[in-house]
Amino acid sequence: MHVLDAIEKAEEKMRGREDFFLCSCFVSLREFSEPEEWTVLFYSRKSGNLIECTCRGGGVDVSDEIRAVSEIDRLDKSLVLKDEMHAIERVRNDLAGMPINILVSLHTKDGRAVWTMSAVMQNLSVTIYDINAATGDIIRKETTGLVRRL
């Protein structure tokens, strides 16, 4: 399922909740493949709460409201010109090795829509990519270890 399809389905379920706006989407993948399920998040500045919509082929499940840790920016889906498969391919072509898990998120950062891809490798390092969702350009790449060596 493509992210914009998931967003559309989630927005349909959120009709009538005018205080809430789209703020981010994420999925966890085991390999470089098209996501089958997305979690789409909506935020209300008025209440400071989040609602999670889990979108899959069979429909959309909507969570109860949960308290957000901090204020969240609105995600403008019209800025998403490069979809998740473009971002996944950018990472696949740049990354050395096969990750054991990839966390894909779409959110607003510095006023623009950004894909953040976190690839966890077998050696317990993680490489984090920020990819501009409008241009497809890699704007940040950082690798760090998850385990501290003594």
Tab-separated table of C-alpha atoms in Angstrom:
chain	number	residue	atom	x	y	z
A	1	MET	CA	0.000	0.000	0.000
A	2	HIS	CA	1.374	3.396	-0.964
A	3	VAL	CA	1.528	6.082	1.701
A	4	LEU	CA	-0.787	8.511	-0.101
A	5	ASP	CA	-3.427	5.764	-0.392
A	6	ALA	CA	-3.103	5.060	3.330
A	7	ILE	CA	-3.401	8.763	4.133
A	8	GLU	CA	-6.549	9.048	2.011
A	9	LYS	CA	-8.162	6.057	3.772
A	10	ALA	CA	-7.201	7.407	7.200
A	11	GLU	CA	-8.535	10.878	6.380
A	12	GLU	CA	-11.879	9.312	5.448
A	13	LYS	CA	-12.041	7.682	8.902
A	14	MET	CA	-11.079	10.973	10.579
A	15	ARG	CA	-13.896	12.993	8.978
A	16	GLY	CA	-15.779	14.841	11.663
A	17	ARG	CA	-12.732	15.269	13.895
A	18	GLU	CA	-11.991	18.803	12.752
A	19	ASP	CA	-9.461	19.515	15.521
A	20	PHE	CA	-7.080	16.845	14.201
A	21	PHE	CA	-4.644	17.209	11.306
A	22	LEU	CA	-2.244	14.846	9.539
A	23	CYS	CA	1.192	14.940	11.168
A	24	SER	CA	3.133	11.788	10.176
A	25	CYS	CA	3.115	8.216	8.867
A	26	PHE	CA	5.377	5.265	9.562
A	27	VAL	CA	5.944	1.601	8.810
A	28	SER	CA	8.502	-1.024	9.809
A	29	LEU	CA	9.865	-3.273	7.044
A	30	ARG	CA	11.970	-6.427	7.135
A	31	GLU	CA	13.312	-5.941	3.616
A	32	PHE	CA	13.269	-3.427	0.788
A	33	SER	CA	9.685	-4.035	-0.308
A	34	GLU	CA	6.435	-2.152	-0.733
A	35	PRO	CA	4.749	-1.619	2.645
A	36	GLU	CA	1.543	-3.555	3.277
A	37	GLU	CA	0.481	-1.489	6.287
A	38	TRP	CA	0.942	2.105	7.454
A	39	THR	CA	0.345	3.849	10.746
A	40	VAL	CA	-0.979	7.335	10.005
A	41	LEU	CA	-0.938	9.849	12.870
A	42	PHE	CA	-3.226	12.810	13.414
A	43	TYR	CA	-2.604	15.508	16.027
A	44	SER	CA	-4.819	18.097	17.743
A	45	ARG	CA	-3.193	21.297	19.012
A	46	LYS	CA	-6.373	22.018	20.963
A	47	SER	CA	-6.217	18.835	23.078
A	48	GLY	CA	-2.534	17.933	22.620
A	49	ASN	CA	-3.620	14.403	21.683
A	50	LEU	CA	-2.760	11.979	18.891
A	51	ILE	CA	-4.909	9.441	17.059
A	52	GLU	CA	-3.288	6.496	15.266
A	53	CYS	CA	-4.910	5.015	12.180
A	54	THR	CA	-3.539	1.623	11.153
A	55	CYS	CA	-4.169	1.215	7.428
A	56	ARG	CA	-3.981	-2.096	5.585
A	57	GLY	CA	-5.714	-3.698	2.631
A	58	GLY	CA	-8.608	-4.836	4.817
A	59	GLY	CA	-9.424	-1.397	6.183
A	60	VAL	CA	-8.483	1.146	8.830
A	61	ASP	CA	-8.351	0.711	12.613
A	62	VAL	CA	-8.581	3.932	14.641
A	63	SER	CA	-7.082	4.189	18.137
A	64	ASP	CA	-8.377	6.095	21.113
A	65	GLU	CA	-6.819	9.501	21.695
A	66	ILE	CA	-3.423	9.379	23.383
A	67	ARG	CA	-1.426	12.248	24.856
A	68	ALA	CA	1.374	13.556	22.631
A	69	VAL	CA	4.793	14.061	24.201
A	70	SER	CA	5.221	17.431	22.494
A	71	GLU	CA	3.579	19.650	19.872
A	72	ILE	CA	3.779	18.275	16.319
A	73	ASP	CA	3.833	20.082	12.959
A	74	ARG	CA	1.264	19.546	10.232
A	75	LEU	CA	2.336	17.322	7.312
A	76	ASP	CA	1.399	18.784	3.930
A	77	LYS	CA	0.839	15.727	1.727
A	78	SER	CA	0.951	17.904	-1.413
A	79	LEU	CA	4.715	18.242	-0.775
A	80	VAL	CA	5.172	14.461	-1.194
A	81	LEU	CA	6.253	14.236	-4.828
A	82	LYS	CA	8.612	11.262	-4.285
A	83	ASP	CA	6.854	8.295	-2.715
A	84	GLU	CA	8.119	5.711	-0.254
A	85	MET	CA	9.376	3.386	-3.006
A	86	HIS	CA	11.621	6.150	-4.349
A	87	ALA	CA	13.033	6.698	-0.839
A	88	ILE	CA	13.439	2.946	-0.284
A	89	GLU	CA	15.322	2.622	-3.597
A	90	ARG	CA	17.601	5.555	-2.696
A	91	VAL	CA	18.549	3.790	0.542
A	92	ARG	CA	18.895	0.367	-1.113
A	93	ASN	CA	21.292	1.812	-3.715
A	94	ASP	CA	23.349	3.698	-1.129
A	95	LEU	CA	23.466	1.231	1.772
A	96	ALA	CA	26.217	-1.400	1.990
A	97	GLY	CA	24.634	-4.673	3.074
A	98	MET	CA	21.135	-5.876	3.836
A	99	PRO	CA	19.372	-4.459	6.900
A	100	ILE	CA	17.467	-6.640	9.365
A	101	ASN	CA	14.847	-3.928	9.832
A	102	ILE	CA	13.976	-0.605	8.191
A	103	LEU	CA	11.822	2.016	9.874
A	104	VAL	CA	10.269	4.356	7.310
A	105	SER	CA	8.612	7.576	8.433
A	106	LEU	CA	7.164	10.592	6.662
A	107	HIS	CA	6.945	13.817	8.637
A	108	THR	CA	7.655	17.541	8.567
A	109	LYS	CA	11.184	18.706	9.329
A	110	ASP	CA	12.435	22.267	8.884
A	111	GLY	CA	9.253	23.182	7.003
A	112	ARG	CA	9.435	20.433	4.402
A	113	ALA	CA	8.107	16.897	4.005
A	114	VAL	CA	10.902	14.434	4.779
A	115	TRP	CA	11.277	10.678	4.585
A	116	THR	CA	13.395	9.386	7.458
A	117	MET	CA	14.703	5.879	6.859
A	118	SER	CA	16.448	4.061	9.713
A	119	ALA	CA	18.188	0.870	8.578
A	120	VAL	CA	19.250	-1.478	11.391
A	121	MET	CA	22.097	-3.765	10.317
A	122	GLN	CA	23.197	-7.178	11.631
A	123	ASN	CA	26.216	-5.625	13.362
A	124	LEU	CA	23.734	-3.529	15.409
A	125	SER	CA	24.582	-0.291	13.690
A	126	VAL	CA	21.873	1.955	12.321
A	127	THR	CA	22.136	4.224	9.315
A	128	ILE	CA	19.630	7.054	9.275
A	129	TYR	CA	18.722	8.845	6.073
A	130	ASP	CA	16.639	11.990	5.668
A	131	ILE	CA	15.299	12.257	2.132
A	132	ASN	CA	13.494	15.309	0.808
A	133	ALA	CA	10.008	14.054	-0.156
A	134	ALA	CA	9.681	16.726	-2.858
A	135	THR	CA	12.996	16.208	-4.663
A	136	GLY	CA	14.129	12.739	-3.569
A	137	ASP	CA	17.528	14.107	-2.538
A	138	ILE	CA	19.363	12.625	0.442
A	139	ILE	CA	19.756	15.546	2.852
A	140	ARG	CA	21.298	13.623	5.770
A	141	LYS	CA	23.053	10.295	6.241
A	142	GLU	CA	24.370	9.248	9.631
A	143	THR	CA	25.583	5.887	10.951
A	144	THR	CA	25.863	5.026	14.606
A	145	GLY	CA	26.211	1.911	16.727
A	146	LEU	CA	23.343	0.709	18.887
A	147	VAL	CA	25.698	-1.056	21.310
A	148	ARG	CA	28.536	0.636	23.141
A	149	ARG	CA	31.765	-1.313	23.186
A	150	LEU	CA	33.797	-1.411	26.398
